[in-house]
Structures are given as C-alpha cells and as structure tokens.
Amino acid sequence: MAAWLTVVLSLLHFCNAAFDLAMGDDGDLESFVTRPELKAPKFRVTMYEPDEVDRGYWFVGPYGDIYQKDHAAKYYQACQTGPHIFDGDGNLVWSGACQFRNQNTCDFRAYEAPNGTSYLSAIVNFNVHTNDPVGRGVIMNSSYNFQQTIEAPPTVDIFNMHELKLIDDGKAALYITVLSERADLTNLSSQHRAGWIQNPGFEELDLETGEVTFRWHAYPHVSLEESTLPLADDIKENTWNWFHPNSVDKNADGDYLISGRYVDAIYKVSGRDGSVLWRLGGKRSDFALQGFNFSRQHDAQWIDFNDDYETISFLDNGGDEVVRTSNYTSALFVRLDKKNMSAHVTKRIVRPGERFSGARGNLQRLPSGHVFGGWSENCHISEHATDGRLLMEAEFASKRFVTYRAYKFNFTGQPQEPPAMKAFAYGLDEESAVTVYYVSWNGATEVSSWNFYREGSGDAVLIGSAARTGFETRLQARGYVDGKVFVEALDVHGLVLGRSLSTDITSYIDQAVQKPRVGASVAKGAEKTEL
Ligand SMILES: *[C@@H]1O[C@H](CO)[C@@H](O)[C@H](O)[C@H]1NC(C)=O
Ligand SMILES: *[C@@H]1O[C@H](CO)[C@@H](O)[C@H](O)[C@H]1NC(C)=O
Ligand SMILES: *[C@@H]1O[C@H](CO)[C@@H](O)[C@H](O)[C@H]1NC(C)=O
Ligand SMILES: *[C@@H]1O[C@H](CO)[C@@H](O)[C@H](O)[C@H]1NC(C)=O
Ligand SMILES: *[C@@H]1O[C@H](CO)[C@@H](O)[C@H](O)[C@H]1NC(C)=O
Ligand SMILES: *[C@@H]1O[C@H](CO)[C@@H](O)[C@H](O)[C@H]1NC(C)=O
Ligand SMILES: *[C@@H]1O[C@H](CO)[C@@H](O)[C@H](O)[C@H]1NC(C)=O
C-alpha cells in the first residue's frame, strides 16, 4: 500500500480501542456455549422511557483498528469484528464476524424492497491480512447469503468505507469514490506548482445492468482553496486528503448531497450537469448560517425540499484535533431558505451527556419521527422522541471497539444453517443425573420458544420446552438420555421454524464427583494418606 495512504488512514481512523484480548481479559465480550467461535461485544443499556422506544434491531459493525494493519488476522479470534445485529435490549441476534472473516465492516444496514423482501448491505473494508487489498460492497438476503458484490471501480485504490446506500427501491447503489490525481497547486503553495490530491466523488450503479449511471468528482467543481486541512509539506510524495467525502444522498429531483469533512461543508450537486448548486458551511457558504455553525460533519441527508426551501439533517461532530466549533456533537436539522439564502436550525439533538465524537457517526430518522443517533465511540447509540427527549441510550461495555455508523431497522432473519445445540449431563448416576441443554440460532429473529426432544424407535419424545432468552437459551432437565437429542425452534404461533442436527449428550456422570475408593492412596502435599 502507498505510504501516503498508510499515514492518512492511520491519522484519521485509528481509534483508541483497548486491545486487551492479548492480555486474556475478554469480560467485555459475550461468549456462548453453543458458538464458542463467536465473541460479541456486550452492551450497557439505559432505558429512560422504555414504553416510548420504537421496536427494531440495532445494526452495527464493531471494530478496533480501522484497517486492521497493526494486528495480525489471528488477533481477532474468536470472531469479534464485522457486521452484528442486536435486539432493542442489547442481546446479540446475529454475528457475521466469522462469515466476514473478522474483516471490518462499515455502513451495515437492512433494506426492505417494495415487495416486502428484506436485504442487508455493507461495506467490507480492505484488509491486508486476509489478502483483500481493495474491499467491496456486499448485499445479502435475509438468510445471510451473499447475493451481489459491488466491486470498487478500477480507478480507485480501495472501496471507500463511508457510504453504500441502496436507492430506487433497491435497484441502484450510491457509494463514494476517491481518485488519486495530479492537481494545480499554484494558488495554495509558493513551493509547489503541482501535487497529488485525493479527488473525492461518488458513483451511482444500476444493480440490474451493472452500468454506472452517474459519476462525479469534486475537483475542479470545488476549489482546493475551500479545504480547511493544511497542505502537507510532502505534497510531492503524499496525496492531499483535502475534502474527505463521508456521505452521499440523492433526492427525488435526481440531485445529490455530498458531505466533506475537511471542507466543513455540504454540497448540492446537479444530477444533470454535475455543477455545484449550493454550498452550506465552509469557507464559501451560499447560505448565511443564522446562529449556528458546524465542522467535521457526517451523514448529510435530505429530509424534504421544494422550490423555496430544503431541509437537511447531518451530524455536527463539532470539530476534531485541528478544528473546534463545539465541545459536544449533535444531530442537526437545518432549514435552508432559498429566497433570502439563510439557514437555521429547526432541531438540535445533543449527544447524551454533551459528549464529543471527534470522528465518525451518523443519525437516522426513524419512520415514527424518532431520531436514532450513532455516536460511534464505544458504539454509543441513543433514541430520541420527535421533541428530542432522550428515550434510551446504550454503549459497549468497554472501549475495545467503535462502530462507524449505527442504525435501527425492523428485520426478519431466516438463517439457512440449523440451530446449534449442545447438551451436558452431570451427576452421580444416570437416575439422579441432570442434563443441561443449550441452543442458539445465529440470525434467527422469529424464534419464540424451543422444544427439546429425544429420538426413539418411534416418535420423538419431548424432554422439555423453554422460552427463548437472548442469543442462547438454556434448559435444565432431570435425567440422562443415552441416545440422540435435538431441538426445534417454534415461532410465536407454535409453528416449527427449524431443527438442530441430532446430537449426543456429553456425559460427565460419575466424573463430576471424585468418589474416593477404599484402598486408594491420595497424594496430599509431601505425605501419603492411607484411606
Ligand atoms: C422482490 O424484489 C426484488 C427486487 O427489488 C427481487 O429481486 C425479488 O426477486 C422480489 N421477490 C419476490 C418474492 O418477488
Ligand atoms: C438466500 O439465498 C440463498 C442462496 O443464495 C437461498 O438458498 C435462500 O433461499 C435465500 N433466502 C431467502 C430468504 O430468499
Ligand atoms: C487561482 O486563483 C485565480 C484567481 O482567483 C483563479 O482565477 C484560478 O482559477 C485559480 N486556479 C486554480 C487552479 O484554482
Ligand atoms: C462558532 O464557532 C466558534 C468557535 O470557532 C464559537 O466560538 C462560536 O460561538 C460559534 N458560533 C455559534 C453561533 O455557535
Ligand atoms: C470548549 O470548552 C472550553 C472549556 O470550557 C471553552 O474554553 C471553549 O470556549 C469551548 N469551546 C467552544 C467552541 O464552545
Ligand atoms: C429568511 O426568510 C425566512 C422566512 O422565509 C425567515 O424566517 C428568516 O428569518 C429570514 N432570514 C433572514 C436572515 O432574513
Ligand atoms: C418496526 O415496526 C413497528 C411495527 O410496524 C413500528 O412501530 C416501528 O416503528 C418499526 N421500527 C423501525 C425502526 O422502523
């Protein structure tokens, strides 16, 4: 990888996660009897108005080190990073960490096609350790099977990690592209006439034909002089990340909205000719900002628009190590008045605790009008009522991981793999033994209860039932079955959704207790005691 890329990426994206797995301390991660290969981050959840919180699952992509350069692939074993779904109480629903080979995954979301079919989309970041130097976009169906890959254009070095948005009823995808290009720097530097820049842009891809239907790059539509990132001295060798695009959206008119972190501005781009229709913020704002400012913002989206005004939302990070306009991060809803070219805030939702996100993050307007904030650090998330009231917040139990963005969606997951079951028997003898059954079904959302059976010569015999509890459910039953057992998953109506493979019970009967035998000698310190 180019040296410039290494420098820029490590500067921008390295988070201060505590890599304490190497120390053997993983108390901040969940572990499961049925799936020892999965270690999901634990959430700490605080409910303020639980009755008001919308139903839905959380979609996050925990990672520690954005391009996993400083840690060998094996470092993340067991599977911890990649796309994850949690329920509204913070219980794991699906870990895609093993399926994604522990590769960092960004912008993981669910999408429902108009015919009701559900899909998942995500950006798989490049990873040198897994021999994947470019990364890609992926679309999965609701059984977690890969359906389509969106390759990075051949002109770019990597698939940009920030945005993969399915639009037009899922028929097209929008994503960011960054090209390395030579640019005229005479207005910026007395030392250098020309140098390498990262030319930010985006593409719209028709997913049915594979054709790129729109392609745009900021330079030279946007002047390099709009950047607030100082030109590096070594511009001759290194590529200047002067704009740093981090979101793209499209409206019903066919125009686009792109946010640039290092220009502190949001641009509306014509879908007809690529011209910049307006700028909000930064050095050359077309709108006068009334009583507010913002910097290092993320995730600009249209809320509504007409000929007279447009309303957009975005996350005002408030700055970073270089710039600071606010000491806390907030979700902003801004109305742009096109008659007098003024902009004012219609809603501000401050990050709970007035905390500051120096990088990353997003906000999502839920169908109910609630706002779901993804504050990135430790995967801090929050849900707010339409008036901004804080309804709940949650974050990972440790600083090990961040998530680039976080979303809340309804989703129905129907994994193709069967439920995983394990059973262990303990006791002095088979009559008094106790058997403990564990079951989980990674990604299954519809399971309401589990029925455990023993196989026999005739019909299977029910051992017991248990209501589903979180990712893994446990049933303790009397007795021991010397033969095969299996479990069935039932939905809320009692319909069978799937069954595990038939398995043997692992028996510890007569082993759990060390029964002393007459005549045996037992070592006790240095002396020997005859029993
Ligand atoms: C639903 O629509 C998607 C495209 O959006 C299509 O690929 C899929 O086959 C459709 N499913 C059904 C059941 O019609
Ligand atoms: C998902 O795709 C796999 C194969 O690609 C298919 O077997 C499975 O039925 C699909 N699941 C759904 C819910 O469409
Ligand atoms: C440099 O500045 C001049 C004067 O503002 C302008 O005309 C010219 O287009 C600029 N050049 C570049 C490459 O931006
Ligand atoms: C804008 O940002 C500056 C810091 O650069 C701050 O001092 C000022 O109060 C902000 N103005 C408003 C209106 O928020
Ligand atoms: C941030 O907080 C510091 C210390 O309280 C204060 O001096 C500074 O003005 C604040 N900055 C902004 C932009 O509000
Ligand atoms: C611009 O017009 C809107 C009404 O359309 C008004 O609320 C706002 O105060 C005006 N702003 C300025 C700066 O005149
Ligand atoms: C999920 O569906 C329920 C019932 O239709 C709805 O009330 C809720 O707002 C939806 N949640 C999300 C996040 O869309």
Short mmCIF file of C-alpha atoms and ligand atoms in Angstrom, two decimals, residues 324-327, ligand 5:
data_model
loop_
_atom_site.label_atom_id
_atom_site.label_comp_id
_atom_site.label_asym_id
_atom_site.label_seq_id
_atom_site.Cartn_x
_atom_site.Cartn_y
_atom_site.Cartn_z
CA ARG A 324 -13.27 23.03 17.17
CA THR A 325 -16.63 24.79 16.82
CA SER A 326 -18.42 22.96 19.63
CA ASN A 327 -17.43 20.96 22.66
C1 LIG B 5 -14.98 24.36 24.97
O1 LIG B 5 -14.79 24.35 26.36
C2 LIG B 5 -13.71 25.17 26.79
C3 LIG B 5 -13.51 24.93 28.27
O2 LIG B 5 -14.72 25.02 28.95
C4 LIG B 5 -14.03 26.61 26.45
O3 LIG B 5 -12.97 27.43 26.84
C5 LIG B 5 -14.25 26.73 24.95
O4 LIG B 5 -14.66 28.03 24.62
C6 LIG B 5 -15.31 25.78 24.48
N1 LIG B 5 -15.32 25.80 23.02
C7 LIG B 5 -16.43 26.01 22.31
C8 LIG B 5 -16.29 26.02 20.84
O5 LIG B 5 -17.52 26.19 22.80
#
